[in-house]
Tab-separated table of C-alpha atoms in Angstrom:
chain	number	residue	atom	x	y	z
A	78	UNK	CA	-107.074	55.992	22.994
A	79	UNK	CA	-110.042	54.724	20.630
A	80	UNK	CA	-111.015	58.790	20.536
A	81	UNK	CA	-107.699	59.646	19.045
A	82	UNK	CA	-107.595	56.676	16.903
A	83	UNK	CA	-110.588	57.676	14.702
A	84	UNK	CA	-109.822	61.327	14.869
A	85	UNK	CA	-106.484	60.182	13.522
A	86	UNK	CA	-108.080	58.270	10.669
A	87	UNK	CA	-110.084	61.342	9.627
A	88	UNK	CA	-106.930	63.557	9.862
A	89	UNK	CA	-105.103	60.859	7.222
A	90	UNK	CA	-107.653	60.140	4.804
A	91	UNK	CA	-107.531	62.068	1.486
A	92	UNK	CA	-110.006	64.963	1.520
A	93	UNK	CA	-111.773	67.327	-0.855
A	94	UNK	CA	-114.251	70.022	0.145
A	95	UNK	CA	-116.822	72.257	-1.785
A	96	UNK	CA	-118.604	75.339	-0.488
A	97	UNK	CA	-122.025	75.231	-2.406
A	98	UNK	CA	-123.887	78.370	-2.542
A	99	UNK	CA	-127.375	78.461	-1.149
A	100	UNK	CA	-129.576	78.795	-4.146
A	101	UNK	CA	-132.761	80.422	-1.961
A	102	UNK	CA	-130.419	82.671	-0.204
A	103	UNK	CA	-128.675	83.832	-3.496
A	104	UNK	CA	-131.589	84.611	-5.015
A	105	UNK	CA	-133.025	86.640	-2.390
A	106	UNK	CA	-129.556	88.506	-2.475
A	107	UNK	CA	-129.714	89.089	-6.192
A	108	UNK	CA	-133.107	90.679	-5.665
A	109	UNK	CA	-131.717	93.008	-2.925
A	110	UNK	CA	-129.020	94.146	-4.857
A	111	UNK	CA	-131.425	94.975	-7.912
A	112	UNK	CA	-133.444	96.999	-5.693
A	113	UNK	CA	-130.502	98.798	-4.130
A	114	UNK	CA	-130.995	97.276	-0.950
A	115	UNK	CA	-128.166	96.364	1.693
A	116	UNK	CA	-126.980	93.277	1.483
A	117	UNK	CA	-126.922	90.664	4.382
A	118	UNK	CA	-124.425	87.639	4.789
A	119	UNK	CA	-122.846	85.875	1.978
A	120	UNK	CA	-125.246	83.259	0.003
A	121	UNK	CA	-122.967	80.448	1.114
A	122	UNK	CA	-125.079	77.541	2.405
A	123	UNK	CA	-123.056	74.139	2.725
A	124	UNK	CA	-119.615	73.284	3.244
A	125	UNK	CA	-119.243	69.579	1.421
A	126	UNK	CA	-116.500	67.309	2.579
A	127	UNK	CA	-115.578	64.114	0.779
A	128	UNK	CA	-113.164	61.339	2.698
A	129	UNK	CA	-111.370	58.661	1.061
A	130	UNK	CA	-110.319	55.902	3.575
A	131	UNK	CA	-107.075	53.745	2.836
A	132	UNK	CA	-109.466	50.657	2.594
A	133	UNK	CA	-111.710	52.296	-0.278
A	134	UNK	CA	-114.332	53.459	2.119
A	135	UNK	CA	-115.888	56.776	1.322
A	136	UNK	CA	-117.474	59.210	3.656
A	137	UNK	CA	-119.352	62.362	2.475
A	138	UNK	CA	-120.530	65.303	5.261
A	139	UNK	CA	-122.521	68.576	4.506
A	140	UNK	CA	-122.342	71.239	7.147
A	141	UNK	CA	-124.281	74.672	7.666
A	142	UNK	CA	-121.632	77.076	6.970
A	143	UNK	CA	-122.839	79.672	8.826
A	144	UNK	CA	-123.738	77.552	12.222
A	145	UNK	CA	-121.177	74.940	11.421
A	146	UNK	CA	-123.733	72.102	12.048
A	147	UNK	CA	-123.430	68.520	10.617
A	148	UNK	CA	-126.666	68.076	7.939
A	149	UNK	CA	-125.512	65.052	6.113
A	150	UNK	CA	-123.200	62.249	6.692
A	151	UNK	CA	-123.396	59.178	4.314
A	152	UNK	CA	-120.936	56.275	3.480
A	153	UNK	CA	-120.317	54.222	0.766
A	154	UNK	CA	-118.245	51.065	0.176
A	155	UNK	CA	-117.084	49.018	-2.888
A	156	UNK	CA	-118.292	45.390	-3.338
A	157	UNK	CA	-116.039	42.370	-3.535
A	158	UNK	CA	-116.146	42.893	-7.207
A	159	UNK	CA	-114.772	46.447	-6.574
A	160	UNK	CA	-118.154	48.144	-8.009
A	161	UNK	CA	-119.187	51.021	-5.975
A	162	UNK	CA	-122.116	50.688	-3.833
A	163	UNK	CA	-125.157	53.152	-3.091
A	164	UNK	CA	-124.680	55.751	-0.571
A	165	UNK	CA	-125.866	54.935	3.123
A	166	UNK	CA	-127.147	57.894	4.963
A	167	UNK	CA	-126.254	57.961	8.656
A	168	UNK	CA	-127.242	61.713	9.126
A	169	UNK	CA	-129.828	63.629	7.254
A	170	UNK	CA	-133.147	63.151	5.591
A	171	UNK	CA	-133.609	59.633	4.216
A	172	UNK	CA	-133.904	59.146	0.541
A	173	UNK	CA	-137.389	58.624	-0.941
A	174	UNK	CA	-138.180	55.177	-2.097
A	175	UNK	CA	-137.890	55.505	-5.964
A	176	UNK	CA	-136.059	58.682	-6.076
A	177	UNK	CA	-134.360	59.048	-9.246
A	178	UNK	CA	-135.819	56.142	-10.965
A	179	UNK	CA	-138.078	55.964	-13.966
A	180	UNK	CA	-142.043	56.258	-12.985
A	181	UNK	CA	-140.789	57.439	-9.379
A	182	UNK	CA	-143.749	59.974	-9.505
A	183	UNK	CA	-146.013	57.001	-9.322
A	184	UNK	CA	-144.028	55.781	-5.963
A	185	UNK	CA	-145.477	57.880	-2.841
A	186	UNK	CA	-144.108	57.769	0.540
A	187	UNK	CA	-146.860	56.142	2.888
A	188	UNK	CA	-147.594	58.996	5.220
A	189	UNK	CA	-149.092	56.446	7.635
A	190	UNK	CA	-145.753	54.929	8.237
A	191	UNK	CA	-143.195	56.238	10.868
A	192	UNK	CA	-140.134	57.553	8.936
A	193	UNK	CA	-136.769	57.506	11.145
A	194	UNK	CA	-134.205	60.324	10.557
A	195	UNK	CA	-131.474	61.546	12.534
A	196	UNK	CA	-130.785	65.011	12.622
A	197	UNK	CA	-128.133	66.291	15.161
A	198	UNK	CA	-127.353	69.567	17.032
A	199	UNK	CA	-124.096	71.043	18.257
A	200	UNK	CA	-124.697	69.414	21.533
A	201	UNK	CA	-126.739	66.484	21.058
A	202	UNK	CA	-127.264	63.527	18.773
A	203	UNK	CA	-130.707	63.665	17.810
A	204	UNK	CA	-133.503	61.410	16.106
A	205	UNK	CA	-137.037	62.260	14.872
A	206	UNK	CA	-139.146	59.361	14.303
A	207	UNK	CA	-141.993	61.334	12.405
A	208	UNK	CA	-146.075	59.849	12.073
A	209	UNK	CA	-146.206	58.698	15.570
A	210	UNK	CA	-149.602	60.243	17.077
A	211	UNK	CA	-149.637	58.512	20.239
A	212	UNK	CA	-149.050	60.646	23.266
A	213	UNK	CA	-145.749	60.768	25.241
A	214	UNK	CA	-146.428	58.461	28.107
A	215	UNK	CA	-146.850	55.926	25.687
A	216	UNK	CA	-143.138	55.382	24.697
A	217	UNK	CA	-140.449	53.947	26.486
A	218	UNK	CA	-136.995	54.909	25.301
A	219	UNK	CA	-134.136	53.351	26.936
A	220	UNK	CA	-130.456	51.913	26.487
A	221	UNK	CA	-129.583	48.476	25.752
A	222	UNK	CA	-126.222	48.504	27.345
A	223	UNK	CA	-125.678	44.765	25.979
A	224	UNK	CA	-126.366	45.455	22.401
A	225	UNK	CA	-125.000	49.000	22.462
A	226	UNK	CA	-128.055	50.588	21.227
A	227	UNK	CA	-131.171	52.884	22.216
A	228	UNK	CA	-134.501	50.908	22.248
A	229	UNK	CA	-137.913	52.831	21.332
A	230	UNK	CA	-141.208	50.971	22.334
A	231	UNK	CA	-144.748	51.630	23.057
A	232	UNK	CA	-146.785	50.114	25.665
A	233	UNK	CA	-149.574	49.463	23.346
A	234	UNK	CA	-146.967	47.416	21.185
A	235	UNK	CA	-147.587	49.137	18.415
A	236	UNK	CA	-143.967	50.496	17.485
A	237	UNK	CA	-140.566	49.062	18.294
A	238	UNK	CA	-137.137	50.014	17.117
A	239	UNK	CA	-133.562	49.899	18.071
A	240	UNK	CA	-130.725	51.840	16.567
A	241	UNK	CA	-126.936	52.263	17.514
A	242	UNK	CA	-124.989	55.561	17.992
A	243	UNK	CA	-122.243	54.947	15.238
A	244	UNK	CA	-120.138	57.934	16.564
A	245	UNK	CA	-119.718	56.019	20.221
A	246	UNK	CA	-118.865	52.925	18.678
A	247	UNK	CA	-116.324	54.478	16.270
A	248	UNK	CA	-114.859	56.385	19.362
A	249	UNK	CA	-115.609	53.367	21.664
A	250	UNK	CA	-117.279	55.058	24.400
A	251	UNK	CA	-119.829	53.786	26.767
A	252	UNK	CA	-123.646	54.610	26.618
A	253	UNK	CA	-124.970	56.484	29.735
A	254	UNK	CA	-128.563	56.195	30.213
A	255	UNK	CA	-128.606	59.604	32.169
A	256	UNK	CA	-127.554	61.430	28.828
A	257	UNK	CA	-130.725	60.261	26.940
A	258	UNK	CA	-134.084	62.012	26.973
A	259	UNK	CA	-137.084	62.351	24.680
A	260	UNK	CA	-139.836	64.721	23.561
A	261	UNK	CA	-142.884	64.114	21.660
A	262	UNK	CA	-144.720	67.123	19.560
A	263	UNK	CA	-146.845	67.168	16.193
A	264	UNK	CA	-146.727	63.292	15.604
A	265	UNK	CA	-142.880	63.071	16.116
A	266	UNK	CA	-140.906	61.441	18.573
A	267	UNK	CA	-137.699	63.473	19.369
A	268	UNK	CA	-134.831	61.524	20.862
A	269	UNK	CA	-131.783	63.366	22.036
A	270	UNK	CA	-128.456	61.799	23.363
A	271	UNK	CA	-125.849	64.620	25.108
A	272	UNK	CA	-122.597	64.344	23.303
A	273	UNK	CA	-119.761	63.132	25.506
A	274	UNK	CA	-116.883	65.797	26.231
A	275	UNK	CA	-114.652	63.386	24.258
A	276	UNK	CA	-116.971	63.769	21.213
A	277	UNK	CA	-117.400	67.589	21.445
A	278	UNK	CA	-113.653	67.703	21.791
A	279	UNK	CA	-113.149	65.754	18.618
A	280	UNK	CA	-115.645	67.401	16.734
A	281	UNK	CA	-114.110	70.726	17.761
A	282	UNK	CA	-110.500	69.401	16.362
A	283	UNK	CA	-111.825	68.040	13.507
A	284	UNK	CA	-113.340	71.390	12.323
A	285	UNK	CA	-110.107	72.816	12.889
A	286	UNK	CA	-108.409	70.066	10.755
A	287	UNK	CA	-111.108	70.969	7.919
A	288	UNK	CA	-110.183	74.192	7.626
A	289	UNK	CA	-106.792	73.322	6.439
A	290	UNK	CA	-108.437	71.571	3.359
A	291	UNK	CA	-108.418	73.793	0.177
A	292	UNK	CA	-111.845	74.944	-0.740
A	293	UNK	CA	-113.332	74.629	-4.452
A	294	UNK	CA	-116.661	76.949	-4.765
A	295	UNK	CA	-119.673	76.225	-6.607
A	296	UNK	CA	-123.545	76.941	-7.109
A	297	UNK	CA	-124.496	73.568	-7.337
A	298	UNK	CA	-121.372	71.265	-7.769
A	299	UNK	CA	-119.998	68.177	-6.004
A	300	UNK	CA	-116.846	67.236	-4.375
A	301	UNK	CA	-114.733	65.157	-6.590
A	302	UNK	CA	-112.068	62.757	-5.629
A	303	UNK	CA	-109.462	61.193	-8.058
């Protein structure tokens, strides 16, 4: 079964994990301690997991340690010459153009352009497209079964986008139109796809597997794989 196959790939991948403090929460905890106030939860913020697969591909994930929700997933592959490529974000905030480069302060993101990102919840895959000011009835969101993707378009023909759900491709599960819904608020189109029971079960099994991975702890470190 395809679901079992991908889950087994995750189980057998070489994994390292890091528990990273939330600096803002730790700062607040330190202030409470100095003032003699009661402390709340630990200041642990994110659990970072790095996967190295036999073919050389890398996957990095970040989870909210308290809620267990996936915050970031990104991939990196080697070129034909063996050089490491750039990280490609699958889940999480997109990298700003020019970020980290010389003179990037002069490169500003155009606030007029739609910004596409994926931000999942426990029960749904979810995508947000910011800077779309049209009313909800202008949008059409549907499943293209032939191309195995979701298609977003507007009746005024001002916006069009199609995107896949890599999780369903990896698990080789069909797309179901009835699992798809969308909302619009604050110039943001929010598209949700309810996770199939097979995915929820596999994610639960993965979390059990990740609990077996020895955790390093750092205030601002990164996972390292030899």
